[in-house]
Coordinates of C-alpha atoms and ligand atoms in Angstrom, one line a residue:
M21 CA -0.1 -0.1 -0.1
P22 CA 1.6 3.1 -1.1
T23 CA 1.8 6.2 1.6
L24 CA 2.9 9.7 2.1
T25 CA 5.8 10.2 4.5
A26 CA 7.1 13.5 5.0
R27 CA 5.4 14.0 1.6
D28 CA 7.5 11.6 -0.4
L29 CA 6.0 8.1 -1.5
L30 CA 6.7 5.4 0.6
F31 CA 6.1 2.2 -1.7
G32 CA 6.5 -1.6 0.4
E33 CA 9.8 -0.5 2.3
V34 CA 11.2 1.7 -0.1
R35 CA 10.7 5.9 0.1
F36 CA 11.1 7.5 -3.0
P37 CA 11.6 11.3 -2.7
A38 CA 8.9 13.7 -4.7
V39 CA 11.4 15.2 -6.9
W40 CA 12.5 11.9 -8.1
L41 CA 9.0 10.8 -9.1
R42 CA 8.5 14.6 -10.8
D43 CA 11.5 14.2 -12.7
N44 CA 10.4 11.2 -13.7
C45 CA 7.1 11.4 -14.7
H46 CA 6.6 9.9 -18.2
C47 CA 3.6 11.8 -19.6
R48 CA 3.2 13.6 -22.4
D49 CA 3.9 17.1 -21.4
C50 CA 7.0 15.8 -19.7
R51 CA 8.3 13.1 -22.2
D52 CA 8.0 13.6 -25.9
P53 CA 6.2 10.5 -27.0
G54 CA 8.3 9.4 -29.5
T55 CA 11.8 9.4 -28.2
G56 CA 11.0 9.3 -24.4
Q57 CA 12.9 12.1 -23.9
K58 CA 12.3 15.0 -21.0
L59 CA 11.0 17.8 -22.6
F60 CA 12.1 19.9 -19.3
G61 CA 15.6 21.3 -17.4
I62 CA 15.8 20.3 -13.6
T63 CA 15.4 24.3 -13.1
D64 CA 12.1 23.8 -14.5
L65 CA 10.9 22.1 -11.6
A66 CA 9.8 23.7 -8.1
E67 CA 12.5 24.0 -5.9
E68 CA 10.6 22.2 -3.3
V69 CA 8.5 19.7 -4.7
V70 CA 6.1 17.6 -2.4
V71 CA 3.7 14.8 -3.2
A72 CA 0.2 15.9 -2.2
T73 CA -1.8 13.0 -2.9
V74 CA -1.3 9.4 -3.8
S75 CA -4.1 6.9 -4.5
E76 CA -3.6 3.6 -6.4
S77 CA -5.0 0.8 -8.8
A78 CA -4.1 -2.9 -9.0
D79 CA -1.1 -2.2 -11.1
E80 CA -0.5 2.4 -10.9
V81 CA 0.3 4.8 -8.5
T82 CA -1.5 7.9 -9.0
L83 CA 0.6 10.8 -7.6
E84 CA -0.7 14.6 -7.4
F85 CA 2.4 17.3 -7.0
Q86 CA 2.8 20.6 -5.3
P87 CA 3.4 23.2 -6.2
D88 CA 2.7 22.6 -9.8
G89 CA -0.6 20.5 -8.8
H90 CA 0.9 18.0 -11.9
R91 CA -0.9 14.5 -11.5
S92 CA 1.7 11.3 -12.7
V93 CA 0.7 8.0 -13.0
F94 CA 3.7 4.9 -12.4
P95 CA 3.3 1.3 -13.2
R96 CA 4.1 -0.6 -10.2
E97 CA 6.3 -2.5 -12.3
W98 CA 8.3 0.5 -13.2
L99 CA 8.8 1.5 -9.6
L100 CA 9.9 -1.6 -8.5
A101 CA 12.2 -2.0 -11.5
N102 CA 14.2 1.6 -10.3
A103 CA 14.2 1.0 -6.7
P104 CA 17.2 2.4 -5.2
D105 CA 20.0 -0.6 -5.4
P106 CA 23.4 0.6 -5.0
S107 CA 25.1 -2.9 -6.4
A108 CA 23.6 -2.1 -9.5
A109 CA 26.3 -1.8 -12.2
T110 CA 26.3 1.8 -13.0
D111 CA 27.2 0.7 -16.8
H112 CA 28.8 -2.0 -19.3
R113 CA 32.6 -1.0 -17.9
S114 CA 31.6 -1.5 -14.5
E115 CA 33.8 -4.0 -12.3
T116 CA 30.5 -5.3 -10.8
A117 CA 29.6 -6.3 -14.9
K118 CA 32.6 -8.3 -15.3
Q119 CA 34.1 -11.8 -14.7
L120 CA 37.7 -11.4 -13.9
W121 CA 39.7 -14.4 -15.1
A122 CA 43.1 -16.0 -14.8
A123 CA 44.2 -18.3 -17.8
A124 CA 43.5 -21.6 -15.9
D125 CA 39.9 -20.0 -15.8
L126 CA 39.0 -20.5 -19.6
T127 CA 41.3 -23.5 -20.4
E128 CA 37.4 -25.5 -20.7
G129 CA 36.5 -23.0 -23.1
L130 CA 37.5 -19.7 -24.6
P131 CA 34.7 -17.3 -26.0
Q132 CA 35.4 -18.1 -29.6
A133 CA 33.6 -18.7 -32.6
V134 CA 33.5 -19.2 -36.4
W135 CA 32.7 -16.3 -38.8
R136 CA 30.2 -17.4 -41.1
D137 CA 28.0 -18.7 -37.6
Y138 CA 28.8 -15.3 -36.3
V139 CA 27.5 -13.4 -39.4
A140 CA 24.7 -15.9 -39.9
D141 CA 23.1 -16.3 -36.5
P142 CA 21.8 -13.3 -34.4
R143 CA 22.8 -15.4 -30.9
C144 CA 25.7 -16.4 -31.8
R145 CA 27.0 -12.6 -32.3
A146 CA 25.1 -11.6 -29.3
A147 CA 26.5 -14.4 -27.2
C148 CA 30.1 -13.2 -28.4
L149 CA 29.5 -9.1 -27.6
E150 CA 28.6 -10.5 -25.0
A151 CA 31.4 -12.5 -24.0
V152 CA 33.8 -9.0 -24.8
L153 CA 31.8 -7.3 -22.1
R154 CA 31.9 -9.6 -19.3
L155 CA 35.8 -11.4 -20.3
G156 CA 37.3 -8.8 -22.4
F157 CA 37.3 -10.4 -25.5
V158 CA 36.4 -12.8 -28.0
L159 CA 38.6 -14.9 -30.6
L160 CA 36.6 -15.6 -34.2
H161 CA 37.8 -18.1 -36.5
G162 CA 37.7 -18.6 -40.6
V163 CA 37.7 -14.7 -41.1
P164 CA 38.6 -14.4 -45.1
G165 CA 42.2 -13.7 -45.0
E166 CA 42.0 -10.5 -47.4
P167 CA 43.7 -7.5 -46.3
G168 CA 40.9 -5.0 -44.6
M169 CA 38.7 -7.7 -43.5
V170 CA 39.3 -6.6 -40.1
L171 CA 37.7 -3.4 -41.0
R172 CA 34.4 -5.8 -41.8
V173 CA 34.2 -7.2 -38.9
A174 CA 34.3 -4.3 -36.5
D175 CA 31.5 -3.0 -39.3
T176 CA 29.5 -5.7 -37.7
F177 CA 29.2 -4.0 -34.3
G178 CA 30.7 -0.3 -34.2
Y179 CA 32.5 1.9 -36.1
V180 CA 36.1 2.0 -36.6
R181 CA 38.0 4.4 -34.9
E182 CA 40.9 6.0 -37.5
T183 CA 43.8 7.4 -36.0
N184 CA 47.0 8.6 -37.0
Y185 CA 48.0 5.0 -37.9
G186 CA 45.3 5.2 -40.5
R187 CA 41.6 3.3 -40.3
L188 CA 43.7 -0.3 -39.9
F189 CA 47.5 -0.5 -39.3
D190 CA 50.1 -3.8 -40.5
V191 CA 51.6 -5.9 -37.6
Q192 CA 54.5 -6.8 -39.1
A193 CA 58.3 -6.3 -38.8
K194 CA 59.7 -3.7 -41.4
P195 CA 62.6 -1.4 -41.8
N196 CA 63.4 2.0 -39.5
P197 CA 59.6 1.4 -37.6
N198 CA 58.0 4.2 -35.8
N199 CA 56.7 1.6 -33.1
L200 CA 58.5 -1.6 -31.3
A201 CA 55.2 -3.5 -32.3
F202 CA 56.3 -3.6 -36.1
T203 CA 59.3 -5.0 -34.8
G204 CA 60.1 -8.5 -34.2
L205 CA 61.2 -8.0 -30.6
T206 CA 58.8 -9.6 -27.8
I207 CA 56.3 -7.1 -26.2
T208 CA 55.3 -7.4 -22.6
P209 CA 51.7 -6.7 -21.9
H210 CA 50.5 -3.7 -22.0
T211 CA 47.7 -1.4 -23.4
D212 CA 47.6 0.2 -26.7
N213 CA 47.8 3.9 -27.0
P214 CA 47.9 5.0 -23.4
Y215 CA 48.4 8.7 -25.0
R216 CA 45.4 8.9 -26.6
D217 CA 42.2 10.4 -25.0
P218 CA 40.3 9.1 -25.2
V219 CA 42.0 6.3 -25.4
P220 CA 40.5 3.0 -27.7
T221 CA 38.4 1.2 -25.9
L222 CA 38.3 -1.7 -28.2
Q223 CA 41.3 -3.2 -30.1
L224 CA 40.7 -5.8 -32.8
L225 CA 44.1 -7.7 -34.5
H226 CA 43.4 -10.2 -37.5
C227 CA 46.1 -12.6 -38.8
L228 CA 46.3 -12.8 -42.3
S229 CA 49.8 -15.2 -41.7
N230 CA 52.0 -16.3 -39.2
A231 CA 54.1 -18.7 -40.2
A232 CA 57.0 -17.2 -38.2
D233 CA 58.7 -19.0 -35.2
G234 CA 57.0 -17.5 -32.4
G235 CA 54.9 -14.6 -32.4
E236 CA 52.2 -16.1 -30.0
T237 CA 49.6 -13.9 -28.8
G238 CA 49.1 -13.3 -24.9
L239 CA 46.1 -11.6 -23.1
V240 CA 45.9 -10.9 -19.4
D241 CA 43.1 -9.5 -17.4
G242 CA 44.6 -6.0 -16.1
F243 CA 41.1 -6.0 -14.0
H244 CA 42.2 -8.9 -12.5
A245 CA 45.5 -7.8 -12.1
A246 CA 44.5 -4.8 -10.3
A247 CA 41.9 -6.6 -8.1
L248 CA 44.7 -8.5 -6.8
L249 CA 46.6 -5.7 -6.1
R250 CA 43.5 -4.3 -4.2
A251 CA 43.3 -7.4 -2.1
E252 CA 46.9 -7.3 -1.3
D253 CA 48.6 -4.1 -1.6
A254 CA 45.8 -1.8 -1.0
A255 CA 48.0 0.9 -0.7
A256 CA 50.0 0.7 -3.3
F257 CA 46.3 0.5 -5.8
Q258 CA 45.7 4.0 -3.9
V259 CA 48.7 5.1 -5.7
L260 CA 47.6 3.6 -9.0
T261 CA 44.4 5.5 -9.0
R262 CA 45.5 9.0 -7.9
T263 CA 49.0 9.5 -9.4
P264 CA 48.6 10.9 -12.9
V265 CA 51.0 9.8 -15.2
P266 CA 52.1 11.5 -18.2
F267 CA 52.1 9.5 -21.5
A268 CA 53.3 10.2 -25.2
F269 CA 53.5 9.4 -28.6
R270 CA 55.6 10.8 -31.0
D271 CA 57.0 10.4 -34.4
N272 CA 57.3 12.4 -37.9
E273 CA 53.9 13.1 -38.6
A274 CA 52.2 13.0 -34.6
E275 CA 52.8 14.5 -31.1
L276 CA 50.4 12.6 -28.9
R277 CA 50.4 13.4 -25.0
T278 CA 47.5 12.9 -22.0
C279 CA 48.5 12.1 -18.0
S280 CA 45.9 9.7 -17.0
P281 CA 46.1 7.0 -13.8
I282 CA 47.5 3.6 -14.5
I283 CA 44.3 2.6 -12.7
E284 CA 41.3 4.5 -13.5
L285 CA 38.1 4.0 -11.1
D286 CA 34.3 5.1 -11.3
P287 CA 32.3 7.4 -9.2
T288 CA 31.8 4.3 -6.4
G289 CA 35.5 3.6 -6.8
L290 CA 35.0 0.3 -8.3
I291 CA 38.1 0.0 -11.4
R292 CA 36.9 1.1 -14.4
G293 CA 40.0 0.9 -16.4
V294 CA 43.9 -0.1 -16.7
R295 CA 46.3 2.2 -19.1
F296 CA 49.5 0.1 -18.6
S297 CA 52.6 0.5 -21.2
N298 CA 56.3 1.6 -20.0
R299 CA 57.0 1.9 -23.4
H300 CA 55.1 5.7 -23.4
V301 CA 55.4 6.9 -19.8
Q302 CA 57.4 9.7 -19.8
P303 CA 59.5 11.6 -16.2
L304 CA 56.8 12.4 -13.7
R305 CA 57.4 16.0 -12.4
L306 CA 56.3 15.5 -8.8
P307 CA 57.5 15.2 -5.3
Y308 CA 60.4 13.1 -4.7
D309 CA 57.8 10.9 -2.1
E310 CA 55.5 10.8 -4.9
V311 CA 57.6 9.5 -7.2
T312 CA 59.4 6.7 -5.3
R313 CA 55.6 5.7 -4.0
F314 CA 54.6 5.7 -7.2
Y315 CA 57.2 3.2 -8.6
A316 CA 57.0 0.9 -5.9
A317 CA 53.2 1.0 -7.0
Y318 CA 53.7 0.4 -10.3
R319 CA 56.1 -2.5 -10.0
A320 CA 53.7 -4.5 -7.8
F321 CA 51.3 -3.8 -10.4
A322 CA 53.2 -4.8 -13.1
A323 CA 54.2 -8.0 -11.2
R324 CA 50.8 -9.3 -11.0
A325 CA 50.1 -8.2 -14.7
Y326 CA 53.2 -10.4 -15.7
A327 CA 52.9 -13.2 -13.5
P328 CA 52.6 -16.2 -15.9
N329 CA 49.3 -18.0 -14.5
L330 CA 47.5 -14.5 -15.4
Q331 CA 48.7 -14.5 -19.5
L332 CA 46.2 -16.6 -21.4
N333 CA 48.5 -17.1 -25.0
F334 CA 48.1 -18.9 -28.1
K335 CA 49.3 -18.6 -31.6
L336 CA 46.6 -16.5 -34.0
A337 CA 46.6 -19.1 -37.1
P338 CA 45.9 -17.0 -40.5
G339 CA 41.4 -16.2 -39.9
D340 CA 41.8 -15.9 -36.4
C341 CA 40.9 -12.5 -35.4
V342 CA 40.4 -11.1 -31.4
V343 CA 38.1 -8.7 -30.3
F344 CA 39.5 -7.2 -27.1
D345 CA 38.8 -4.4 -24.5
N346 CA 41.5 -2.3 -24.6
T347 CA 40.7 -0.5 -21.3
R348 CA 41.2 -3.9 -19.2
I349 CA 42.8 -6.7 -21.4
L350 CA 46.9 -6.2 -21.5
H351 CA 48.2 -8.1 -24.7
A352 CA 51.6 -9.2 -25.2
R353 CA 53.9 -11.3 -28.2
T354 CA 56.4 -13.3 -27.9
A355 CA 59.5 -12.8 -30.3
F356 CA 59.1 -13.8 -33.3
S357 CA 62.0 -15.0 -36.3
S358 CA 62.6 -13.0 -39.2
V359 CA 62.2 -16.2 -41.4
G360 CA 58.6 -16.8 -42.3
E361 CA 56.0 -14.3 -42.8
R362 CA 54.1 -13.1 -40.0
H363 CA 51.1 -10.3 -40.7
L364 CA 48.6 -9.0 -38.9
Q365 CA 45.8 -6.5 -39.6
G366 CA 44.3 -3.9 -36.5
C367 CA 42.2 -1.6 -36.0
Y368 CA 40.5 0.1 -32.8
A369 CA 37.0 1.0 -32.4
D370 CA 34.6 1.7 -29.0
L371 CA 33.1 -0.3 -26.6
D372 CA 29.9 1.8 -26.4
S373 CA 29.1 1.0 -30.1
L374 CA 29.6 -2.3 -29.4
A375 CA 27.2 -2.6 -25.9
S376 CA 24.7 -0.7 -27.8
T377 CA 24.8 -3.2 -30.7
L378 CA 24.6 -6.4 -28.2
A379 CA 21.5 -4.3 -26.7
V380 CA 19.3 -3.7 -30.3
L381 CA 20.6 -7.1 -30.7
G382 CA 19.1 -8.8 -27.1
R383 CA 15.7 -7.4 -28.8
E384 CA 15.6 -9.5 -31.4
V385 CA 17.5 -12.7 -29.9
N386 CA 15.2 -12.0 -26.8
T387 CA 11.6 -12.1 -28.3
Ligands
LIG19 ZN1 4.0 14.5 -16.3

C-alpha cells in the first residue's frame, strides 16, 4: 500500500523522493512520446517539490505534486524495477559487470566462434559481444584472410576509430619502424595507445599469416591484476588510482600526450579501466616522495600483470581475429623470427557501440 511520508512516496519498504518522482514523470507533457526524452530541464521544476496526494489501482500508482499540481501515473512494475540499488552495475564498463579471470579459468572454454556462424546467427553474435563485455575478449575463427577484413569485423558491431596510424595498421616487422610493435621483438603485456584521450576502448587484430617461429599472443585480465593488487597491497592500489602519469608518443607526423592514472576508478570506487604501457611513460614531475611511492606501486602492479598464471597464450592462425577491451585486457607477443612471414592487421573501435549493438540484438534474440 503506497503512502506518504514527509511528503515523499513510501512504496513497500522503499522511500521514493518527491523530486525524483517528479523528474521521472512519463506523461506526454513531460516526455516526448516518440523518443522518450524529457521535455524539461531540472530548473523548470519547483525547488521544493512534494507529493500532495497518492492513489492506487491494481497496477498503477497515481500522484499529485505540489506546488505545480502536476499528476503522474507510475506503473508499479516500473517503480520496483527502478528502486534504489547501490549494487546495480552503473554501466557495462563497471567492475561489477565483469567476470575476472586467470588463464586456468578459461582452459575449459575460450569465448570463441566461427565467423560464418557469427555472421549468420544473431544469437552467436550476441554471445560473442557479451563475452567482450564480460570477459574482455572474443576470438573469431575463419575470418576470410583478405587484407582489410578487420574493418569488416569492426563494422559488425560498431565504428572504426581512425587514428594517425590510419583506419587500419599492419603489424609486421618492417625497416625503420615508428613503433616497437612493428619489429620482431618481444612485447610485454600492455594496453595500446595510452597517450590518447580518449583511449580507443576496443582493439581488433586479424591474422593474415603467422608462419614465423614464435609470435604467440598473450592476453591478461588487467582488472584481475588490479583487483589482486587491491586485495594484497591496498596502499599501492590507491597510489595507482591517484597518480597522474604522463604518456606520450611522437613520430614525424604526430605528437600525442595525455596524463592519466594507471588504474581508473568509477565514481563508486570500483575499477573502470587500466592504462599500462611503460614504453610511453614520460618523466613524472612530482615531489620525490610521490615519485618513489609511485614506482613501488607501479612495480607491484606490473608483477601481478606479468604473473604467468594470469596470462592466456595462444598462437593466432590465419583467419583468426581477436577482439578485446583495450581498457581492461593487456596484450603481449613473444618474439618472432624474421624467417617465415607474420602479418596481422589491426584497427581500433569503441565499446559503447559494441554494447549498443548487443542491446539492440537482445531485443530480437529475447523475443
Ligand atoms: Zn508529467
